[in-house]
Coordinates of C-alpha atoms in Angstrom, one line a residue:
Chain A
M1 CA 45.9 83.2 24.6
N2 CA 45.2 79.6 25.3
G3 CA 43.5 77.2 22.9
A4 CA 40.0 77.4 24.5
G5 CA 40.0 81.1 24.8
K6 CA 41.1 81.5 21.3
K7 CA 38.3 79.3 20.1
V8 CA 35.7 81.3 22.0
A9 CA 37.0 84.6 20.6
L10 CA 37.0 83.1 17.1
Y11 CA 33.3 82.0 17.4
A12 CA 32.3 85.3 19.0
L13 CA 33.7 87.2 16.1
L14 CA 32.1 84.8 13.6
L15 CA 28.8 85.3 15.4
L16 CA 29.1 89.0 15.1
A17 CA 29.7 88.8 11.4
L18 CA 26.7 86.5 11.0
L19 CA 24.5 88.9 12.9
W20 CA 25.6 91.9 10.8
T21 CA 24.8 89.8 7.7
V22 CA 21.5 88.3 8.7
V23 CA 19.7 90.8 10.8
P24 CA 18.7 93.1 7.9
L25 CA 17.4 90.2 5.9
L26 CA 15.5 88.7 8.8
W27 CA 14.1 92.1 9.7
M28 CA 13.0 92.6 6.1
V29 CA 11.1 89.2 6.0
L30 CA 9.6 89.8 9.4
S31 CA 8.5 93.3 8.6
S32 CA 6.8 92.1 5.4
F33 CA 4.3 90.3 7.6
K34 CA 3.6 93.2 9.9
R35 CA 0.6 95.4 10.1
P36 CA 1.2 99.2 9.8
D37 CA 0.9 99.8 13.6
D38 CA 3.4 97.0 14.3
L39 CA 5.8 98.6 11.9
V40 CA 5.8 102.0 13.7
S41 CA 5.8 100.9 17.3
Q42 CA 7.9 102.8 19.8
T43 CA 10.2 99.9 20.4
P44 CA 10.9 97.4 17.5
K45 CA 8.7 94.4 17.7
P46 CA 10.2 91.0 17.0
F47 CA 7.0 89.3 18.0
F48 CA 3.6 90.2 16.5
A49 CA 0.5 88.8 15.0
P50 CA 1.6 88.1 11.3
T51 CA -0.6 89.2 8.4
F52 CA -0.5 88.6 4.7
E53 CA -2.1 92.0 4.0
N54 CA 1.1 93.5 2.5
Y55 CA 1.4 90.6 0.0
V56 CA -2.3 90.7 -0.8
G57 CA -2.0 94.4 -1.3
L58 CA 0.9 93.9 -3.7
F59 CA -0.8 91.3 -5.9
T60 CA -4.2 93.0 -6.1
G61 CA -5.3 96.5 -7.1
G62 CA -4.5 98.7 -10.0
N63 CA -0.8 98.4 -10.1
A64 CA -0.5 94.6 -9.3
L65 CA 2.9 93.0 -9.1
G66 CA 2.1 90.2 -11.6
A67 CA 2.9 92.4 -14.6
Y68 CA 6.2 93.4 -13.1
I69 CA 7.1 89.8 -12.3
T70 CA 6.4 88.8 -15.9
N71 CA 8.5 91.7 -17.2
S72 CA 11.4 90.7 -14.9
I73 CA 11.2 87.1 -15.9
L74 CA 11.1 87.9 -19.6
A75 CA 13.9 90.5 -19.6
A76 CA 16.2 88.6 -17.4
G77 CA 15.3 85.2 -18.8
I78 CA 15.7 86.0 -22.5
S79 CA 18.9 87.9 -22.1
T80 CA 20.3 85.0 -20.0
L81 CA 19.3 82.4 -22.5
M82 CA 20.8 84.4 -25.4
A83 CA 24.0 85.2 -23.5
V84 CA 24.6 81.6 -22.3
T85 CA 23.9 80.1 -25.8
L86 CA 26.2 82.5 -27.6
G87 CA 28.7 82.4 -24.7
C88 CA 29.0 78.6 -25.0
F89 CA 29.9 78.8 -28.7
A90 CA 32.2 81.8 -28.4
G91 CA 33.8 80.7 -25.1
Y92 CA 34.6 77.3 -26.7
G93 CA 35.9 79.0 -29.8
L94 CA 38.1 81.2 -27.8
A95 CA 39.4 78.4 -25.5
R96 CA 40.3 76.2 -28.4
S97 CA 41.8 78.6 -30.9
H98 CA 45.1 80.5 -31.0
F99 CA 45.3 83.5 -33.2
R100 CA 47.2 86.7 -33.3
G101 CA 45.5 89.4 -31.3
K102 CA 43.7 87.0 -29.0
D103 CA 44.9 89.0 -26.0
H104 CA 43.3 92.1 -27.5
V105 CA 40.0 90.3 -28.0
S106 CA 40.1 89.0 -24.4
F107 CA 40.8 92.5 -23.2
W108 CA 38.0 94.0 -25.2
I109 CA 35.6 91.4 -23.9
I110 CA 36.5 92.1 -20.2
S111 CA 36.4 95.8 -20.6
T112 CA 33.0 95.6 -22.1
R113 CA 31.8 93.6 -19.1
M114 CA 33.3 96.2 -16.7
A115 CA 32.2 99.4 -18.4
P116 CA 30.4 101.7 -15.9
I117 CA 26.7 101.3 -16.2
A118 CA 26.1 105.1 -16.2
A119 CA 28.5 105.4 -19.2
V120 CA 26.7 102.7 -21.1
I121 CA 23.3 104.1 -20.5
L122 CA 24.0 107.4 -22.3
P123 CA 24.7 106.2 -25.8
L124 CA 22.1 103.3 -25.5
Y125 CA 19.5 105.8 -24.4
A126 CA 20.1 107.9 -27.6
V127 CA 20.2 104.9 -29.8
F128 CA 17.1 103.3 -28.2
R129 CA 15.2 106.6 -28.7
T130 CA 16.1 106.6 -32.3
L131 CA 15.1 102.9 -32.8
D132 CA 12.0 103.2 -30.6
L133 CA 13.3 100.6 -28.1
L134 CA 12.6 102.7 -25.0
N135 CA 9.7 101.2 -22.9
T136 CA 10.1 97.8 -24.5
T137 CA 11.3 94.4 -23.1
T138 CA 13.4 94.1 -26.2
G139 CA 15.3 97.2 -25.2
L140 CA 16.0 95.8 -21.7
V141 CA 17.1 92.4 -23.2
V142 CA 19.6 94.3 -25.4
A143 CA 20.7 96.4 -22.4
Y144 CA 21.3 93.3 -20.3
L145 CA 23.2 91.6 -23.1
T146 CA 25.8 94.5 -22.9
F147 CA 27.0 93.0 -19.6
N148 CA 25.7 89.4 -19.8
L149 CA 27.2 88.5 -23.2
P150 CA 30.8 89.4 -22.4
F151 CA 30.4 87.8 -19.0
A152 CA 29.1 84.5 -20.5
I153 CA 31.8 84.4 -23.2
W154 CA 34.6 85.1 -20.7
I155 CA 33.4 82.6 -18.1
M156 CA 32.6 79.8 -20.5
N157 CA 36.0 80.3 -22.0
A158 CA 37.5 79.8 -18.5
F159 CA 35.4 76.6 -18.0
F160 CA 36.3 75.1 -21.4
A161 CA 40.0 76.0 -20.9
D162 CA 40.0 73.7 -17.9
L163 CA 38.9 70.8 -20.0
P164 CA 41.8 68.8 -21.5
P165 CA 41.5 69.0 -25.3
A166 CA 42.6 65.3 -25.4
L167 CA 39.0 64.1 -24.9
E168 CA 37.7 66.0 -27.9
E169 CA 40.7 64.9 -29.9
A170 CA 40.0 61.3 -29.1
A171 CA 36.4 61.7 -30.2
M172 CA 37.6 63.2 -33.5
V173 CA 40.0 60.3 -34.1
D174 CA 36.9 58.1 -33.7
G175 CA 35.3 60.0 -36.5
A176 CA 33.4 62.8 -34.7
T177 CA 33.3 66.1 -36.5
K178 CA 34.7 69.2 -34.8
F179 CA 31.2 70.3 -33.9
G180 CA 30.3 66.8 -32.7
A181 CA 33.2 66.8 -30.4
F182 CA 32.1 70.2 -28.9
W183 CA 28.4 69.2 -28.8
R184 CA 28.7 65.6 -27.4
I185 CA 31.9 65.8 -25.4
A186 CA 32.9 69.3 -24.3
L187 CA 29.4 70.7 -23.7
P188 CA 28.1 68.0 -21.4
L189 CA 31.3 68.0 -19.4
T190 CA 30.9 71.7 -18.6
T191 CA 27.3 71.4 -17.4
P192 CA 28.2 72.9 -14.0
G193 CA 29.9 75.8 -15.7
I194 CA 26.9 76.4 -17.9
V195 CA 24.5 76.3 -15.0
T196 CA 26.7 78.7 -13.0
T197 CA 27.0 81.1 -15.9
A198 CA 23.3 81.1 -16.4
I199 CA 22.5 81.7 -12.8
L200 CA 24.9 84.6 -12.5
C201 CA 23.6 86.2 -15.7
L202 CA 20.1 85.8 -14.3
V203 CA 21.0 87.3 -10.9
F204 CA 22.8 90.3 -12.6
S205 CA 19.9 91.1 -14.8
W206 CA 17.1 90.3 -12.4
N207 CA 18.7 92.7 -9.9
D208 CA 19.3 95.5 -12.3
Y209 CA 17.8 98.9 -11.4
A210 CA 19.9 101.4 -13.3
F211 CA 19.0 100.2 -16.8
A212 CA 15.4 99.5 -16.1
Q213 CA 15.0 102.9 -14.5
S214 CA 16.4 104.6 -17.6
F215 CA 14.9 102.5 -20.4
S216 CA 11.6 100.9 -19.2
G217 CA 8.1 102.4 -19.2
P218 CA 4.7 101.2 -18.1
G219 CA 4.9 98.2 -20.4
S220 CA 8.2 96.8 -19.5
Q221 CA 9.0 97.9 -15.9
T222 CA 10.6 95.2 -13.7
L223 CA 10.5 94.3 -10.0
P224 CA 13.2 96.7 -8.8
I225 CA 11.2 99.5 -10.4
A226 CA 8.0 98.4 -8.7
A227 CA 10.0 98.6 -5.4
S228 CA 11.2 102.1 -6.1
Q229 CA 7.7 103.2 -7.0
L230 CA 6.5 102.5 -3.5
I231 CA 8.4 105.6 -2.5
T232 CA 6.0 108.5 -3.1
Q233 CA 5.7 112.1 -2.2
T234 CA 3.1 111.3 0.4
G235 CA 5.1 108.6 2.1
I236 CA 6.6 105.1 1.9
N237 CA 4.5 102.0 2.3
W238 CA 7.3 100.1 4.2
G239 CA 5.2 96.9 4.7
Q240 CA 4.7 96.4 1.0
L241 CA 8.2 97.5 0.3
M242 CA 9.6 94.8 2.5
A243 CA 7.2 92.3 0.9
I244 CA 8.6 93.2 -2.6
G245 CA 12.1 93.0 -1.2
T246 CA 11.4 89.5 0.0
V247 CA 9.9 88.5 -3.4
V248 CA 12.9 89.9 -5.3
V249 CA 15.6 88.6 -3.0
L250 CA 14.7 85.1 -1.9
P251 CA 14.7 83.3 -5.3
M252 CA 18.1 84.8 -6.1
I253 CA 19.6 83.7 -2.8
A254 CA 18.2 80.2 -3.4
V255 CA 19.6 79.9 -6.9
G256 CA 22.9 81.6 -6.0
L257 CA 23.7 79.4 -3.1
A258 CA 22.7 76.3 -5.2
V259 CA 25.9 76.8 -7.3
R260 CA 28.1 77.9 -4.3
R261 CA 30.9 75.5 -5.3
Y262 CA 31.4 77.3 -8.6
L263 CA 30.7 80.9 -7.5
V264 CA 34.3 81.8 -7.0
K265 CA 35.2 80.9 -10.5
G266 CA 32.2 82.7 -11.9
L267 CA 32.6 85.9 -9.8
T268 CA 36.3 86.2 -10.3
L269 CA 35.9 85.8 -14.1
G270 CA 37.8 82.6 -13.9
A271 CA 40.8 84.0 -12.1
V272 CA 40.3 81.9 -9.0
T273 CA 39.1 78.3 -8.8
G274 CA 37.2 77.0 -5.7
E275 CA 37.6 73.7 -3.8
Chain B
M1 CA 31.8 79.5 -33.5
L2 CA 33.4 82.6 -32.2
L3 CA 32.0 84.9 -34.9
P4 CA 28.3 85.3 -34.2
A5 CA 28.8 86.2 -30.6
L6 CA 31.7 88.6 -31.4
L7 CA 29.7 90.4 -34.0
L8 CA 26.8 90.9 -31.6
L9 CA 29.2 92.0 -28.9
A10 CA 30.8 94.5 -31.4
A11 CA 27.3 95.9 -32.1
L12 CA 26.6 96.1 -28.4
S13 CA 29.9 97.6 -27.3
L14 CA 31.9 99.2 -30.1
F15 CA 29.0 101.0 -31.6
P16 CA 27.9 102.7 -28.3
F17 CA 31.6 103.3 -27.5
F18 CA 32.1 105.4 -30.7
Y19 CA 28.7 106.9 -30.3
I20 CA 29.5 108.2 -26.8
I21 CA 32.8 109.6 -28.1
W22 CA 30.9 111.4 -30.8
M23 CA 28.4 112.7 -28.2
S24 CA 31.2 114.1 -26.1
F25 CA 32.1 116.5 -29.0
N26 CA 28.6 117.7 -29.5
E27 CA 25.7 119.4 -27.7
V28 CA 23.0 116.7 -27.8
S29 CA 19.4 117.6 -27.4
L30 CA 16.5 115.1 -27.2
I31 CA 13.8 117.5 -28.4
G32 CA 12.2 115.9 -31.4
G33 CA 14.5 112.9 -31.9
V34 CA 18.2 113.1 -31.1
N35 CA 20.0 116.2 -32.4
F36 CA 23.7 116.9 -32.5
E37 CA 25.4 120.2 -32.7
W38 CA 29.2 120.1 -33.0
V39 CA 30.9 122.1 -30.2
G40 CA 34.4 120.7 -30.5
L41 CA 36.3 120.4 -27.2
E42 CA 33.9 122.5 -25.2
N43 CA 32.6 119.6 -23.1
W44 CA 36.1 118.4 -22.4
T45 CA 37.4 121.8 -21.3
D46 CA 34.4 122.1 -19.1
L47 CA 35.2 118.7 -17.6
V48 CA 38.6 119.8 -16.5
T49 CA 37.4 123.1 -15.0
D50 CA 34.0 122.2 -13.5
P51 CA 34.3 122.5 -9.7
D52 CA 31.1 120.3 -9.3
V53 CA 32.6 117.5 -11.3
R54 CA 35.9 117.8 -9.4
S55 CA 34.0 117.6 -6.0
S56 CA 32.2 114.5 -7.3
W57 CA 35.5 112.8 -8.1
I58 CA 36.6 113.6 -4.6
V59 CA 33.4 112.1 -3.1
S60 CA 33.9 109.1 -5.4
G61 CA 37.4 108.8 -4.3
I62 CA 36.4 108.8 -0.6
Y63 CA 33.5 106.4 -1.3
F64 CA 35.8 104.1 -3.3
I65 CA 38.6 104.0 -0.6
A66 CA 36.1 103.6 2.2
T67 CA 34.0 100.8 0.6
V68 CA 36.8 98.8 -1.0
G69 CA 39.1 99.3 1.9
L70 CA 36.6 98.2 4.5
E71 CA 35.4 95.3 2.3
M72 CA 39.0 94.1 1.8
F73 CA 39.8 94.3 5.5
L74 CA 36.6 92.7 6.8
G75 CA 36.6 90.2 4.0
I76 CA 40.1 89.0 4.7
A77 CA 39.5 88.9 8.4
I78 CA 36.3 86.9 8.2
A79 CA 37.8 84.5 5.7
L80 CA 40.7 83.9 8.1
I81 CA 38.3 83.3 10.9
L82 CA 36.2 81.0 8.8
H83 CA 39.2 79.1 7.7
E84 CA 40.0 78.3 11.3
T85 CA 36.5 77.3 12.0
I86 CA 35.6 73.6 12.0
W87 CA 32.1 73.4 13.4
G88 CA 29.4 74.9 11.2
K89 CA 31.8 76.3 8.6
N90 CA 29.6 75.4 5.6
L91 CA 26.4 76.8 7.0
A92 CA 28.2 80.0 8.2
L93 CA 29.7 80.5 4.7
S94 CA 26.3 80.1 3.0
I95 CA 24.7 82.6 5.4
L96 CA 27.6 85.1 5.0
L97 CA 27.3 84.9 1.2
M98 CA 23.6 85.9 1.1
P99 CA 23.9 89.7 0.8
M100 CA 25.7 89.3 -2.6
F101 CA 22.5 88.1 -4.2
V102 CA 20.4 90.9 -3.0
A103 CA 19.5 93.5 -5.6
P104 CA 21.5 96.6 -4.8
V105 CA 18.3 98.7 -5.0
I106 CA 16.8 96.5 -2.4
V107 CA 19.9 96.9 -0.2
G108 CA 19.4 100.6 -0.5
L109 CA 15.7 100.5 0.3
L110 CA 16.3 98.1 3.2
G111 CA 19.1 100.4 4.5
R112 CA 16.7 103.3 4.3
F113 CA 14.2 101.3 6.3
L114 CA 16.7 100.4 9.0
V115 CA 17.9 103.9 9.5
D116 CA 14.5 105.6 9.2
S117 CA 14.0 107.8 12.2
T118 CA 10.4 106.5 12.8
Y119 CA 10.5 103.0 11.5
G120 CA 14.2 102.0 11.7
L121 CA 15.6 99.2 13.8
Y122 CA 19.2 100.5 13.6
A123 CA 18.0 104.1 14.0
W124 CA 16.2 103.1 17.2
F125 CA 19.2 101.3 18.5
L126 CA 21.6 104.2 17.7
D127 CA 19.2 106.6 19.3
R128 CA 18.7 104.6 22.4
T129 CA 22.5 104.2 22.9
G130 CA 22.8 107.9 22.3
L131 CA 25.3 107.4 19.4
I132 CA 23.2 109.1 16.7
T133 CA 20.1 111.0 17.7
W134 CA 19.6 112.8 14.4
E135 CA 18.1 111.8 11.0
I136 CA 20.9 109.6 9.7
L137 CA 20.5 110.2 5.9
G138 CA 19.8 113.9 6.5
S139 CA 23.2 114.8 7.7
K140 CA 26.4 114.8 5.6
G141 CA 28.7 112.6 7.6
S142 CA 26.2 110.0 8.7
A143 CA 24.6 109.8 5.3
L144 CA 28.0 109.1 3.6
T145 CA 28.8 106.5 6.3
A146 CA 25.4 104.9 5.9
V147 CA 25.7 104.4 2.1
V148 CA 29.3 103.2 2.5
L149 CA 28.1 100.6 5.1
M150 CA 25.3 99.4 2.8
D151 CA 27.8 98.7 0.1
V152 CA 30.1 97.0 2.6
W153 CA 27.2 94.8 3.8
E154 CA 26.5 93.8 0.2
W155 CA 30.0 93.2 -1.1
T156 CA 32.2 92.0 1.8
P157 CA 30.9 88.5 1.1
L158 CA 32.5 88.5 -2.3
I159 CA 35.9 89.1 -0.7
I160 CA 35.3 86.4 1.9
L161 CA 34.4 84.0 -0.9
I162 CA 37.5 84.8 -2.9
V163 CA 40.0 84.9 -0.1
L164 CA 38.6 81.7 1.5
A165 CA 39.2 79.9 -1.9
G166 CA 42.8 81.1 -1.8
L167 CA 43.2 79.9 1.8
S168 CA 41.7 76.5 1.1
S169 CA 44.1 76.0 -1.8
M170 CA 47.2 76.4 0.5
P171 CA 49.1 73.2 0.9
P172 CA 48.6 72.0 4.5
P173 CA 52.1 70.5 4.9
V174 CA 53.7 74.0 4.7
L175 CA 51.6 75.3 7.5
E176 CA 52.2 72.2 9.6
A177 CA 55.9 72.5 9.1
A178 CA 55.8 76.1 10.3
K179 CA 53.7 75.1 13.3
V180 CA 56.2 72.4 14.2
D181 CA 59.0 75.0 13.9
G182 CA 57.3 77.0 16.6
A183 CA 56.0 79.9 14.5
N184 CA 53.0 81.6 16.2
Y185 CA 49.7 82.4 14.3
F186 CA 50.7 85.9 13.3
Q187 CA 54.2 84.9 12.2
R188 CA 52.6 82.2 10.1
L189 CA 50.1 84.7 8.7
R190 CA 52.8 87.1 7.7
H191 CA 55.5 84.9 6.4
I192 CA 53.6 82.0 5.0
V193 CA 49.9 82.7 4.4
A194 CA 50.3 86.2 3.1
P195 CA 52.7 85.4 0.3
L196 CA 50.6 82.3 -0.7
I197 CA 47.3 84.2 -1.0
S198 CA 48.6 87.5 -2.3
G199 CA 47.6 86.8 -5.9
V200 CA 44.1 85.9 -4.9
V201 CA 43.8 89.0 -2.7
I202 CA 44.9 91.2 -5.7
V203 CA 42.3 89.5 -7.9
A204 CA 39.6 90.2 -5.2
L205 CA 40.8 93.8 -5.0
L206 CA 40.6 94.4 -8.8
I207 CA 37.3 92.7 -9.3
R208 CA 35.8 94.8 -6.5
S209 CA 37.4 98.0 -7.8
M210 CA 35.8 97.5 -11.2
D211 CA 32.4 97.0 -9.7
A212 CA 32.7 99.8 -7.2
I213 CA 32.6 102.4 -10.0
R214 CA 30.1 100.4 -12.1
Y215 CA 27.1 100.4 -9.7
Y216 CA 25.4 103.4 -8.3
D217 CA 22.0 101.9 -7.4
I218 CA 22.4 102.1 -3.6
I219 CA 23.1 105.8 -3.6
A220 CA 20.5 106.5 -6.3
I221 CA 17.7 105.0 -4.2
T222 CA 18.8 106.3 -0.8
T223 CA 20.3 109.8 -0.9
N224 CA 20.5 110.4 -4.6
G225 CA 23.7 112.4 -4.0
G226 CA 22.4 114.4 -1.0
P227 CA 22.5 115.9 1.5
A228 CA 24.3 118.9 0.0
D229 CA 26.2 116.7 -2.5
A230 CA 27.8 114.7 0.3
T231 CA 27.2 111.4 -1.5
K232 CA 27.2 112.7 -5.1
V233 CA 29.6 110.2 -6.6
I234 CA 30.5 110.6 -10.3
P235 CA 27.9 108.2 -11.8
I236 CA 25.1 110.1 -9.9
R237 CA 26.5 113.4 -11.2
L238 CA 26.6 111.9 -14.7
Y239 CA 23.0 110.8 -14.5
E240 CA 21.8 114.1 -13.2
T241 CA 23.8 116.0 -15.9
A242 CA 22.3 113.9 -18.6
F243 CA 18.7 113.4 -17.6
R244 CA 17.9 116.3 -15.3
F245 CA 19.9 119.1 -16.9
Q246 CA 19.6 117.5 -20.4
E247 CA 23.3 118.0 -21.1
L248 CA 24.0 114.7 -22.7
G249 CA 27.2 115.8 -24.5
Y250 CA 28.8 116.9 -21.3
A251 CA 27.6 113.8 -19.5
A252 CA 29.2 111.7 -22.3
A253 CA 32.6 113.4 -21.5
I254 CA 32.1 112.5 -17.8
G255 CA 31.2 108.9 -18.8
L256 CA 34.3 108.5 -20.9
S257 CA 36.5 109.7 -18.0
M258 CA 34.8 106.9 -15.9
L259 CA 35.4 104.4 -18.6
A260 CA 39.1 105.3 -18.6
F261 CA 39.3 104.3 -15.0
S262 CA 37.7 100.9 -15.5
I263 CA 39.8 100.2 -18.6
L264 CA 42.9 100.9 -16.4
V265 CA 41.7 98.4 -13.8
A266 CA 40.8 95.9 -16.5
N267 CA 44.3 96.2 -17.8
L268 CA 45.8 95.5 -14.4
F269 CA 43.5 92.5 -14.1
M270 CA 44.7 91.1 -17.4
R271 CA 48.3 91.5 -16.3
I272 CA 47.6 89.6 -13.1
L273 CA 46.0 86.8 -15.0
K274 CA 49.0 86.5 -17.3
Q275 CA 51.5 86.7 -14.5
Q276 CA 49.7 83.8 -12.8
G277 CA 49.5 81.9 -16.0
L278 CA 45.8 82.1 -15.9
A279 CA 45.2 84.0 -19.1
R280 CA 44.0 81.8 -21.9

């Protein structure tokens, strides 16, 4: 194949991959602005008179979306905040200390992060039932901490380990305390790491369905539950479902892409570093 | 500094871990609080002999090989293409990464919408071209294929991202030298690129493998194991055993067998990190 032909083939394949990726998302957003009769038309309609009625329907009425959004923000936000705060301290401690059995501690942390959700739900369900944590936002925060905390510790450890200890040592020679060196030197230098960790924790918990479905009740249900509740015995309100989908998905894509440079490191648990 | 977080993590992980082990040796009922009745190894012997659980492991195996296999293949291929691209590379990558951030349950619901026989864009297309004229999620083979492809849609981007990072970190002079020496693209791919990125590819494979058994949202919201158990992967079986049939002790035994798998993969992951000098 000659140079030009190769290039054309290359871009054609790339275009195919882009279409496969983007068509469902575009179709979701488009459909969220469709009237019911535009949704069921014989041939799919890319052009139609847009309406906000699906969104209006979601935010008004007996089961308004507002409460679900609040629950989502609370559960995901609090667990993220706790995980990142504790993760910074513990990650730093882990990166800067050498002790016997450190490998075992690391292994324990990573296997906690990777434990299958279905297997975690079982004991938590029984414990939550005993402690009256079912149907509460607190319960969800605890559930999300089971994966966010080990994740935050592990990733912050990776980000701190990349920082040469010499900087903190220099500060300590100048009279800074150990904590001062961490607080004023190490922590500000890992800001991108902290932001990335926070965003990934937020995405993981915001997107959770399995835990919320098992542990939440009318007082604590999150957005993914609101979406699943649109599937009823009598039928599915696809227009509203696509509207919820848009509400759930767009903010996460926005924050996720905002830290694209550090995503590789975050998502490979520090094993691979990006550009 | 390490202590507060580790204590909390211990409460969050070790306690449930021992609790689920304890559950697996009991018959657990949820009527009036949580009650335990010691049954010894009964749940475990059931686990080995239960044909339903065995068939779920087989479905899980097929699902695992199909999703992870396709994701690795497509992810590596697209990363290689993207690596050769000059014009629009950044924008293309940003777009390609988007599915990763979509809540799995929304992926499932969106998938259901697309293959719905009355509403679906993809169902319409497949029907028009005569490829699939039946209810996609209603038939065994096409339902399994559909849930596999939904997972592939969501997670191939992760592989693209990781492999592309590996490709970008290759030293350009090595490739230039091979080019000058007259090696063609596939020769370079096999003898130079492959060895250089193999570590990164293994990391991608392990990360994906751990998550593949972790999540079950897509199947839960689309087919929930059906039709006729065609998509009943092991986590769906566990959930049903625990919360529909109220056999929590038995479900605990199933859960522990899943945990064994992810611990095995985590172990391999740690080894890779060490080998590459990445463990800290």
